[in-house]
mmCIF file of C-alpha atoms in Angstrom:
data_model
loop_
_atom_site.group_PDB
_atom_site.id
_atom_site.type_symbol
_atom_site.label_atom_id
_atom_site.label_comp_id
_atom_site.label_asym_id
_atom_site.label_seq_id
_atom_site.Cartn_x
_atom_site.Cartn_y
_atom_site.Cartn_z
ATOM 1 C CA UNK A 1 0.000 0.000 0.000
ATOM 2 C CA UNK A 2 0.886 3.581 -0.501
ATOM 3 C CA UNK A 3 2.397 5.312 1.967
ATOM 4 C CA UNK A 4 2.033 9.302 2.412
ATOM 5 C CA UNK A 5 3.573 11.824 4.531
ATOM 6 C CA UNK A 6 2.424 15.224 4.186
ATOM 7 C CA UNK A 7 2.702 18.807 6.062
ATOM 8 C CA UNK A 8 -0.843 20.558 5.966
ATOM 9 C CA UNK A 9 -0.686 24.159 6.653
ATOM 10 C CA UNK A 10 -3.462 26.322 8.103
ATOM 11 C CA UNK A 11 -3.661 30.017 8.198
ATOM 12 C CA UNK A 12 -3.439 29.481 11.975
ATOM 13 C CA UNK A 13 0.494 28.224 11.728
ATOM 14 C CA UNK A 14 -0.484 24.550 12.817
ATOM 15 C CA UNK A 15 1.226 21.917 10.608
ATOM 16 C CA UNK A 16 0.043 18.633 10.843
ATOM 17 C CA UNK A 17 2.308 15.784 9.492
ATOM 18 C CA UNK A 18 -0.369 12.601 9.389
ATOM 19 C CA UNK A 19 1.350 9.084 8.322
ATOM 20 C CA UNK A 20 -0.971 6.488 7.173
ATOM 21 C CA UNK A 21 -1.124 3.539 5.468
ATOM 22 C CA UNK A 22 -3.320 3.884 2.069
ATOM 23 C CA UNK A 23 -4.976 7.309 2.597
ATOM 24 C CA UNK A 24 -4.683 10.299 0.596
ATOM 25 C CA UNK A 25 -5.084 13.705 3.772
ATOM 26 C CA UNK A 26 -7.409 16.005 2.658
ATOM 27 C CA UNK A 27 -6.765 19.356 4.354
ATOM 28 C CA UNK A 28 -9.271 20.018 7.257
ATOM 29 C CA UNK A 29 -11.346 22.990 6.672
ATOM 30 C CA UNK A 30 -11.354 25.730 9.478
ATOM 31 C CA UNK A 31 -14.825 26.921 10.163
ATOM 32 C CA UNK A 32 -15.647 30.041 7.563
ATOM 33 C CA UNK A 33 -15.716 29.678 3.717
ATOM 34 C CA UNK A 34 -12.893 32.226 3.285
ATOM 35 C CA UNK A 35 -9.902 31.243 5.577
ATOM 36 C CA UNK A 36 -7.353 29.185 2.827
ATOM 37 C CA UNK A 37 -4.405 27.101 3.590
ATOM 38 C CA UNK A 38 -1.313 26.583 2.458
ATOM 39 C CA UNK A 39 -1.152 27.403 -1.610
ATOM 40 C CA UNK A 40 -4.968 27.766 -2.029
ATOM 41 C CA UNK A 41 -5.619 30.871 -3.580
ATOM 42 C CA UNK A 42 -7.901 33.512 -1.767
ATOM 43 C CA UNK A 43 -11.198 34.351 -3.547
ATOM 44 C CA UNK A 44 -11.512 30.317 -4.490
ATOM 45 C CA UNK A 45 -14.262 28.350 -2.346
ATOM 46 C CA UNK A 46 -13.189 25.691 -0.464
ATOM 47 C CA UNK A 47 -14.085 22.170 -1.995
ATOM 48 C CA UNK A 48 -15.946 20.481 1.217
ATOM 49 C CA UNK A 49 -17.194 17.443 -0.599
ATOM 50 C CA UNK A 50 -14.267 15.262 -1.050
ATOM 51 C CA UNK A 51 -13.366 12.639 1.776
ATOM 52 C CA UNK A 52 -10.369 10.416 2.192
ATOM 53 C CA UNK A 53 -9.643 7.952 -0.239
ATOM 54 C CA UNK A 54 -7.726 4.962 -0.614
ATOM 55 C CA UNK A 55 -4.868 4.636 -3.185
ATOM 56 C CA UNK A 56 -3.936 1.428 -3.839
ATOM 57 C CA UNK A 57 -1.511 1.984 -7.372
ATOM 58 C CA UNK A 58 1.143 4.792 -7.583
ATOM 59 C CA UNK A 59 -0.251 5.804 -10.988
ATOM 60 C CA UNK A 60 -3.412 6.852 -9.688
ATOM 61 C CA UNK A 61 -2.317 8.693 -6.525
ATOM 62 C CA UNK A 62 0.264 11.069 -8.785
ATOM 63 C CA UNK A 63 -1.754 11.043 -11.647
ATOM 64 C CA UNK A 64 0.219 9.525 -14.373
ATOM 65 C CA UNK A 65 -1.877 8.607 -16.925
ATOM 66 C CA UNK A 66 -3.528 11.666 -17.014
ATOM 67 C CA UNK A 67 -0.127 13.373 -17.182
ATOM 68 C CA UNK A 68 1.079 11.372 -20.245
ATOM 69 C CA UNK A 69 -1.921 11.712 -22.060
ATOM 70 C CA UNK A 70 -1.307 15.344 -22.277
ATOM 71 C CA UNK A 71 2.289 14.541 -24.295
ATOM 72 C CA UNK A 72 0.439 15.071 -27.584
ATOM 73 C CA UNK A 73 2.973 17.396 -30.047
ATOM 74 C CA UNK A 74 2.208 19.509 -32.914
ATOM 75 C CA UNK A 75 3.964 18.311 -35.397
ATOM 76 C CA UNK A 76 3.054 16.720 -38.524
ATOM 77 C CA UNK A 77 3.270 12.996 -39.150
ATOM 78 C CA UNK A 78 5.533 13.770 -41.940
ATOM 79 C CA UNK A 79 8.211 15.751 -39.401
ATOM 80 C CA UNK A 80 9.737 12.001 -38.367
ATOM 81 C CA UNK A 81 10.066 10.482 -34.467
ATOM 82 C CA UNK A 82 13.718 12.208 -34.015
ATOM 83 C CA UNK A 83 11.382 15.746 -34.697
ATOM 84 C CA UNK A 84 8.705 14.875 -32.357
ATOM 85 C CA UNK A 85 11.102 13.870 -29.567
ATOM 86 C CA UNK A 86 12.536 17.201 -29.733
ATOM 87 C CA UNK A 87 8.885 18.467 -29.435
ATOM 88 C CA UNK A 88 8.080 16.673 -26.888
ATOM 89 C CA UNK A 89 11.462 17.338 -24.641
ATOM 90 C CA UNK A 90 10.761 20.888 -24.675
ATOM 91 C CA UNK A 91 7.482 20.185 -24.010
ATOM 92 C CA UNK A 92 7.721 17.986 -21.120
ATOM 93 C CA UNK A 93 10.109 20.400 -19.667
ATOM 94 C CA UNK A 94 7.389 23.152 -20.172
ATOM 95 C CA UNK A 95 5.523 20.876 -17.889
ATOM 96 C CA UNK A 96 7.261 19.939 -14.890
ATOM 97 C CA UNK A 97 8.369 23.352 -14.544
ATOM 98 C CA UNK A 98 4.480 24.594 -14.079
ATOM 99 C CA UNK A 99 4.177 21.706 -11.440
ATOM 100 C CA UNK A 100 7.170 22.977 -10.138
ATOM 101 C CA UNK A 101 5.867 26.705 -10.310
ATOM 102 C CA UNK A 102 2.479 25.590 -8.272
ATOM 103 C CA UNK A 103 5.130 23.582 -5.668
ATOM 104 C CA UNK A 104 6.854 27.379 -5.146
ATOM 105 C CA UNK A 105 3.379 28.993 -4.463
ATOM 106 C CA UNK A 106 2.314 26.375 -2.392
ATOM 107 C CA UNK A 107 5.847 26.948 -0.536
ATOM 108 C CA UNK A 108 5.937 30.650 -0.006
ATOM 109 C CA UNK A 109 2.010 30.352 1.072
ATOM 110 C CA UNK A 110 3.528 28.215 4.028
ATOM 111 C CA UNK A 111 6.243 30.669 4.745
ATOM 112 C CA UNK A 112 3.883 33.898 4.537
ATOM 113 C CA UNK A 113 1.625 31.790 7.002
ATOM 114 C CA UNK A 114 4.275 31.007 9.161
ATOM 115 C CA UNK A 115 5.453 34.678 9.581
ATOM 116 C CA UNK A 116 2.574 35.933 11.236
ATOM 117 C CA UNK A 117 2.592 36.399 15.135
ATOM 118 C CA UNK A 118 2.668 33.597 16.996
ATOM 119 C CA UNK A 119 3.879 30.971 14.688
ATOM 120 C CA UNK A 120 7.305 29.146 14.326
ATOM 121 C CA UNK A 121 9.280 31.351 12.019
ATOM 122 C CA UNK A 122 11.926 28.331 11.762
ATOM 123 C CA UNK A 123 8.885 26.767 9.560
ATOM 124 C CA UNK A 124 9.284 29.783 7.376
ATOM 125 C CA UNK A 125 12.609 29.365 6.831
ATOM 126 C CA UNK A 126 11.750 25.386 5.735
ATOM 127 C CA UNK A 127 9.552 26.531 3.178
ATOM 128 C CA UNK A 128 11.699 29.616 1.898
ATOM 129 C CA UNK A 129 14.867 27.044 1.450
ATOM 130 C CA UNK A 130 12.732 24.118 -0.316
ATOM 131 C CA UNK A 131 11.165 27.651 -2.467
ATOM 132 C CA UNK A 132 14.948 28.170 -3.658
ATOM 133 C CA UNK A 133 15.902 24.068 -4.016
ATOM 134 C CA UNK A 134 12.943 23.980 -6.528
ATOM 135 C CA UNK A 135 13.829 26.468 -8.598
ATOM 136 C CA UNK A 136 17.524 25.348 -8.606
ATOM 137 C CA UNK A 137 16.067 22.327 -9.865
ATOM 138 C CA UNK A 138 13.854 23.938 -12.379
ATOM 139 C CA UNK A 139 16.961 25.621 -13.962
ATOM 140 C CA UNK A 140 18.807 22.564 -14.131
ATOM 141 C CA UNK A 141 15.866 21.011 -16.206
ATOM 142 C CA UNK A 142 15.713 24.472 -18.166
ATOM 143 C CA UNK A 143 19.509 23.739 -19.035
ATOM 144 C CA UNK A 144 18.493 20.982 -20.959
ATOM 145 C CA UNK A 145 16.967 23.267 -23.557
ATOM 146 C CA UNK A 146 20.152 24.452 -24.837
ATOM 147 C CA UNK A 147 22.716 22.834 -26.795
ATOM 148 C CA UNK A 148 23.795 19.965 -26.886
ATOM 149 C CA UNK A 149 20.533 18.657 -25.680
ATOM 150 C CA UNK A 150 18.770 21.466 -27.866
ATOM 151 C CA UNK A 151 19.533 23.472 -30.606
ATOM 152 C CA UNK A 152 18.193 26.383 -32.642
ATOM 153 C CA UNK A 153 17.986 23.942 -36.155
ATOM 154 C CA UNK A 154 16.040 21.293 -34.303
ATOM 155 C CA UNK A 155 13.367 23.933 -32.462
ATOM 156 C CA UNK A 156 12.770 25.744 -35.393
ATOM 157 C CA UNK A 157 10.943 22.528 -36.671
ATOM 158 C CA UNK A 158 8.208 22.980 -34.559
ATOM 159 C CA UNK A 159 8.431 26.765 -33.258
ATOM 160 C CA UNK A 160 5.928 28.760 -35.691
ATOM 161 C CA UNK A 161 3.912 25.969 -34.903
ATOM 162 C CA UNK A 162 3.474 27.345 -31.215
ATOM 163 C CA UNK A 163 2.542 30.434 -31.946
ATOM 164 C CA UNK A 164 0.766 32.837 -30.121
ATOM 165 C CA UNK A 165 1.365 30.525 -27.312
ATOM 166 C CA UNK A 166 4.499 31.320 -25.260
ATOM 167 C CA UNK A 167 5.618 31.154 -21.520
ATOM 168 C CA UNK A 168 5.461 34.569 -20.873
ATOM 169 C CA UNK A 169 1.345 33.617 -20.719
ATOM 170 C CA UNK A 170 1.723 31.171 -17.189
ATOM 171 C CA UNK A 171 -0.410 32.183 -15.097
ATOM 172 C CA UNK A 172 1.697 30.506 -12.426
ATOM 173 C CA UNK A 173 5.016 32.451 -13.221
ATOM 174 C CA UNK A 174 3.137 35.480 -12.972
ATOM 175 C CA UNK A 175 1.826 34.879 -9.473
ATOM 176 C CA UNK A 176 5.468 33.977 -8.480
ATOM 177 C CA UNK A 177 6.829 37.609 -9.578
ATOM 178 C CA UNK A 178 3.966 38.642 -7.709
ATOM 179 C CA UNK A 179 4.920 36.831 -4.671
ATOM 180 C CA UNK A 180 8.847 38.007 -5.551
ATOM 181 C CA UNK A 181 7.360 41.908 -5.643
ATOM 182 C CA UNK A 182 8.565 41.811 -9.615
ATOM 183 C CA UNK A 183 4.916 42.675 -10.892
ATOM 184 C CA UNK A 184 5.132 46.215 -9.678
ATOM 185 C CA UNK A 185 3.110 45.510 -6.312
ATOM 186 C CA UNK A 186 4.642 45.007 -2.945
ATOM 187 C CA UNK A 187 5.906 41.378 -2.020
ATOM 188 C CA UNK A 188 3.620 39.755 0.304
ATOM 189 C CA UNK A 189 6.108 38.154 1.019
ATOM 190 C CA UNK A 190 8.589 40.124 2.077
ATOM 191 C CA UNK A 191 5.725 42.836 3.561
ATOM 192 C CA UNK A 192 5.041 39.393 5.735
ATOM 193 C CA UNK A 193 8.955 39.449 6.820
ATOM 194 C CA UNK A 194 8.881 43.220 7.901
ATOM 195 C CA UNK A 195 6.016 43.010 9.896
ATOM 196 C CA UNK A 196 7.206 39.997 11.626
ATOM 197 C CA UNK A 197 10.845 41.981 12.455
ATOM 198 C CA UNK A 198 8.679 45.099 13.981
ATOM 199 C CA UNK A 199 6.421 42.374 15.881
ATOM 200 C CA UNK A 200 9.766 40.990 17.518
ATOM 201 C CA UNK A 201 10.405 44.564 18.142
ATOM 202 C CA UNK A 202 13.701 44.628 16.075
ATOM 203 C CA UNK A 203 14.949 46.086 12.861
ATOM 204 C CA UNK A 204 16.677 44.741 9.798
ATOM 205 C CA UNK A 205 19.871 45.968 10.107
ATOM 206 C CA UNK A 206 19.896 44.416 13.942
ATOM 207 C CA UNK A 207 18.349 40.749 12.439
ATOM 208 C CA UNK A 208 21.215 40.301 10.102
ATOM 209 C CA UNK A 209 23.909 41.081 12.815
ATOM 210 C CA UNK A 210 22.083 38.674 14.777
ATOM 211 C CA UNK A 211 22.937 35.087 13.727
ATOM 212 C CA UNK A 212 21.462 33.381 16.699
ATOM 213 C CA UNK A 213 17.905 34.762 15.616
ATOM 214 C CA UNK A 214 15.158 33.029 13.933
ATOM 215 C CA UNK A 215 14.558 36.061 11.457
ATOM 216 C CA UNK A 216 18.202 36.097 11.024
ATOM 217 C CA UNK A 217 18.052 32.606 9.341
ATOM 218 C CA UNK A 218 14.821 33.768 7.608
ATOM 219 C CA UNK A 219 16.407 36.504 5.972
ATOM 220 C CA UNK A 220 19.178 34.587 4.030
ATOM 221 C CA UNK A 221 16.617 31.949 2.897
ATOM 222 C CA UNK A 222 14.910 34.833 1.410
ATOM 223 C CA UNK A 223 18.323 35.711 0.095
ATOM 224 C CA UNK A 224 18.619 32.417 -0.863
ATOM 225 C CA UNK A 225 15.254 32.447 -3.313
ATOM 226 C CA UNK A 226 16.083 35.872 -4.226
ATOM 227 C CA UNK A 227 19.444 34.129 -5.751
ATOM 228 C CA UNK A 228 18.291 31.207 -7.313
ATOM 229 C CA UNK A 229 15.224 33.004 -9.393
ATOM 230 C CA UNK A 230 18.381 35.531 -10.659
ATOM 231 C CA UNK A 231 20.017 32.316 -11.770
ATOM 232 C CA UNK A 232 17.176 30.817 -13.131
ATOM 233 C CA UNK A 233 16.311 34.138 -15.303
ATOM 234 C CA UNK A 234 20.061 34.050 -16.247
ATOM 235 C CA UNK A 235 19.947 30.572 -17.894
ATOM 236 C CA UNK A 236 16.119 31.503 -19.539
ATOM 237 C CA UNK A 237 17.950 34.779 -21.039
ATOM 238 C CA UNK A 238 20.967 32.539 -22.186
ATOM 239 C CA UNK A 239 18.943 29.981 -23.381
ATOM 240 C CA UNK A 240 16.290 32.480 -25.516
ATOM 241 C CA UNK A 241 20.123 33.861 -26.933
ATOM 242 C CA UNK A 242 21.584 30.366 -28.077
ATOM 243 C CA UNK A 243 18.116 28.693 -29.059
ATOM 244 C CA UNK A 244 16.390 31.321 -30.479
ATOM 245 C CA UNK A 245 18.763 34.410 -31.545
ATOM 246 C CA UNK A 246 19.487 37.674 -30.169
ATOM 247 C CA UNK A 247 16.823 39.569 -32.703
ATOM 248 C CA UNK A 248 13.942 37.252 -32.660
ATOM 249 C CA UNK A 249 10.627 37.614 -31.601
ATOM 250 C CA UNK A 250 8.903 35.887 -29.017
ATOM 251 C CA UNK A 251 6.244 33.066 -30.371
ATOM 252 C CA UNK A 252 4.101 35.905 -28.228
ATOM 253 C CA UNK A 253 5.317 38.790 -30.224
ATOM 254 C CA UNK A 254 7.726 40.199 -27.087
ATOM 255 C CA UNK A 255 11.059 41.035 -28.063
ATOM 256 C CA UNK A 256 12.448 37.399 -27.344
ATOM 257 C CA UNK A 257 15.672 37.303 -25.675
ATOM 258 C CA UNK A 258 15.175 41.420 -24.790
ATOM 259 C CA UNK A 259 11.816 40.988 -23.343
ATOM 260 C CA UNK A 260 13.944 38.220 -20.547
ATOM 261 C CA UNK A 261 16.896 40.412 -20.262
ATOM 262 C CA UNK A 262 14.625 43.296 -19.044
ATOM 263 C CA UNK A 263 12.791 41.147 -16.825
ATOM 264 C CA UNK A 264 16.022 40.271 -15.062
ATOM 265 C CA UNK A 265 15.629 41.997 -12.076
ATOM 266 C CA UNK A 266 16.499 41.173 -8.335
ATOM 267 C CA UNK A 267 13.690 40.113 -5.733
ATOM 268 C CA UNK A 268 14.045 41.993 -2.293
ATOM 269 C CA UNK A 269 16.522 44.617 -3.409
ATOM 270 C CA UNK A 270 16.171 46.310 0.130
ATOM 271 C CA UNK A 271 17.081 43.508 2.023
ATOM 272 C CA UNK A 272 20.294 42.804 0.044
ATOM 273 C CA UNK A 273 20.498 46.676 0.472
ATOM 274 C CA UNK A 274 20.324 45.797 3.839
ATOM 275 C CA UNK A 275 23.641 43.646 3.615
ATOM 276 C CA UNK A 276 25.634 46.029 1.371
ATOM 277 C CA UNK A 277 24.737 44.874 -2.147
ATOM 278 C CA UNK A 278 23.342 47.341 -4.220
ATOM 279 C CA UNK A 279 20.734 45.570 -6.690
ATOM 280 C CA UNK A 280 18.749 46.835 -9.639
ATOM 281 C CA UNK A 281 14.822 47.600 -8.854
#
């Protein structure tokens, strides 16, 4: 039988870590329709219908069938397997990276949660450090998308094919530079961080000379994110450059590898301010 370990997060900051034999947790639902838990999105009504339910085969619990029947490609019959494995590498990798995207949110919901007063702000720091391990692994499955695994002559088999569809359009990404204060709104994230500093009655500058503190270890896991989305939109811009070209458009119309290198910009400039490096806002 299956065997699932979980941590469900309320808005409260209890965690519960259930182990059972067999049984898929569903989250228990505080009383009130609008209090959300960890990575559910406010504004979206609770589902209160669905009950535990035994898994008995691993492809059902994750999913898997219903996950490779969505590895359909574009391509004509005519373009040859060799074409449509290229298709669907970049495809795939298209894919894991928005399950990997929802992970993050669900991440950084837990460490906003467990910022508030009252909580255990080491739980924060969990979440923020699995936030930047994710996307360290997302870029190293981005890599993959540049030669010699991909090049230019094999995507431009199947790239007009895509268009108008292009990445810039995840709605996922977009509510991560949200979350990273990149959208041109505050970070909730980080607003979460300074009002948890002024609750313990501190300042920044105090937190970061302070290594024994719990906000002190929150800070460079921020730090820590803050790093590994610059490295991530690094190896995007790079790969845009050595896939696509330096002058071509986006399959969206953007200005392709421009449109990245303009969205390269640092998360939480004030906190690494705050240590004495100067990022661009």
């Amino acid at each position: 039988m299956l065997e699932w370990s979980g941590a469900l997060c309320e808005l409260d900051g209890v965690c519960r870590n259930p182990r059972r034999q067999g049984v898929i947790f569903e989250r228990p639902r505080p009383a009130g329709g609008n209090q959300r838990g960890c990575g559910e999105q406010p504004g979206v009504a609770a589902d209160t219908s669905r009950t535990a339910t035994p898994m008995s085969r691993y492809s059902e619990y994750v999913g898997a069938d219903q996950i490779l029947d969505l590895g359909f490609v574009v391509s004509a019959d005519a373009a040859g397997a060799s074409a449509k494995a290229d298709e669907l590498h970049f495809k795939r990798i298209h894919m894991e990276s928005e399950l990997s995207l929802a992970q993050v949110l669900t991440d950084m919901h837990c460490a906003v949660d467990f910022l508030k007063p009252q909580t255990d702000v080491q739980k924060a720091r969990f979440h923020l450090d699995r936030t930047a391990g994710i996307i360290k692994g997302m870029e190293a499955k981005l890599n993959l998308l540049r030669p010699p695994y991909f090049t230019q002559e094999r995507f431009e088999e199947f790239r007009d094919l895509l268009a108008p569809a292009s990445g810039a359009q995840s709605a996922s990404f977009a509510r991560v530079r949200h979350f990273l204060g990149l959208e041109g709104t505050e970070s909730p994230i980080y607003k979460q961080f300074i009002n948890a500093v002024a609750g313990h009655g501190t300042s920044i500058p105090v937190v970061l000379r302070s290594p024994a503190s719990p906000l002190y270890e929150v800070a460079h896991a921020l730090l820590g994110v803050a790093t590994a989305y610059e490295s991530w939109a690094w190896s995007h811009y790079q790969n845009m450059r050595l896939v696509v070209g330096e002058k071509k458009e986006g399959t969206a119309g953007t200005l392709g590898a421009d449109f990245l290198k303009g969205r390269m910009v640092a998360p939480f400039p004030e906190l690494w301010s705050a240590i004495g490096v100067k990022k661009g806002v």
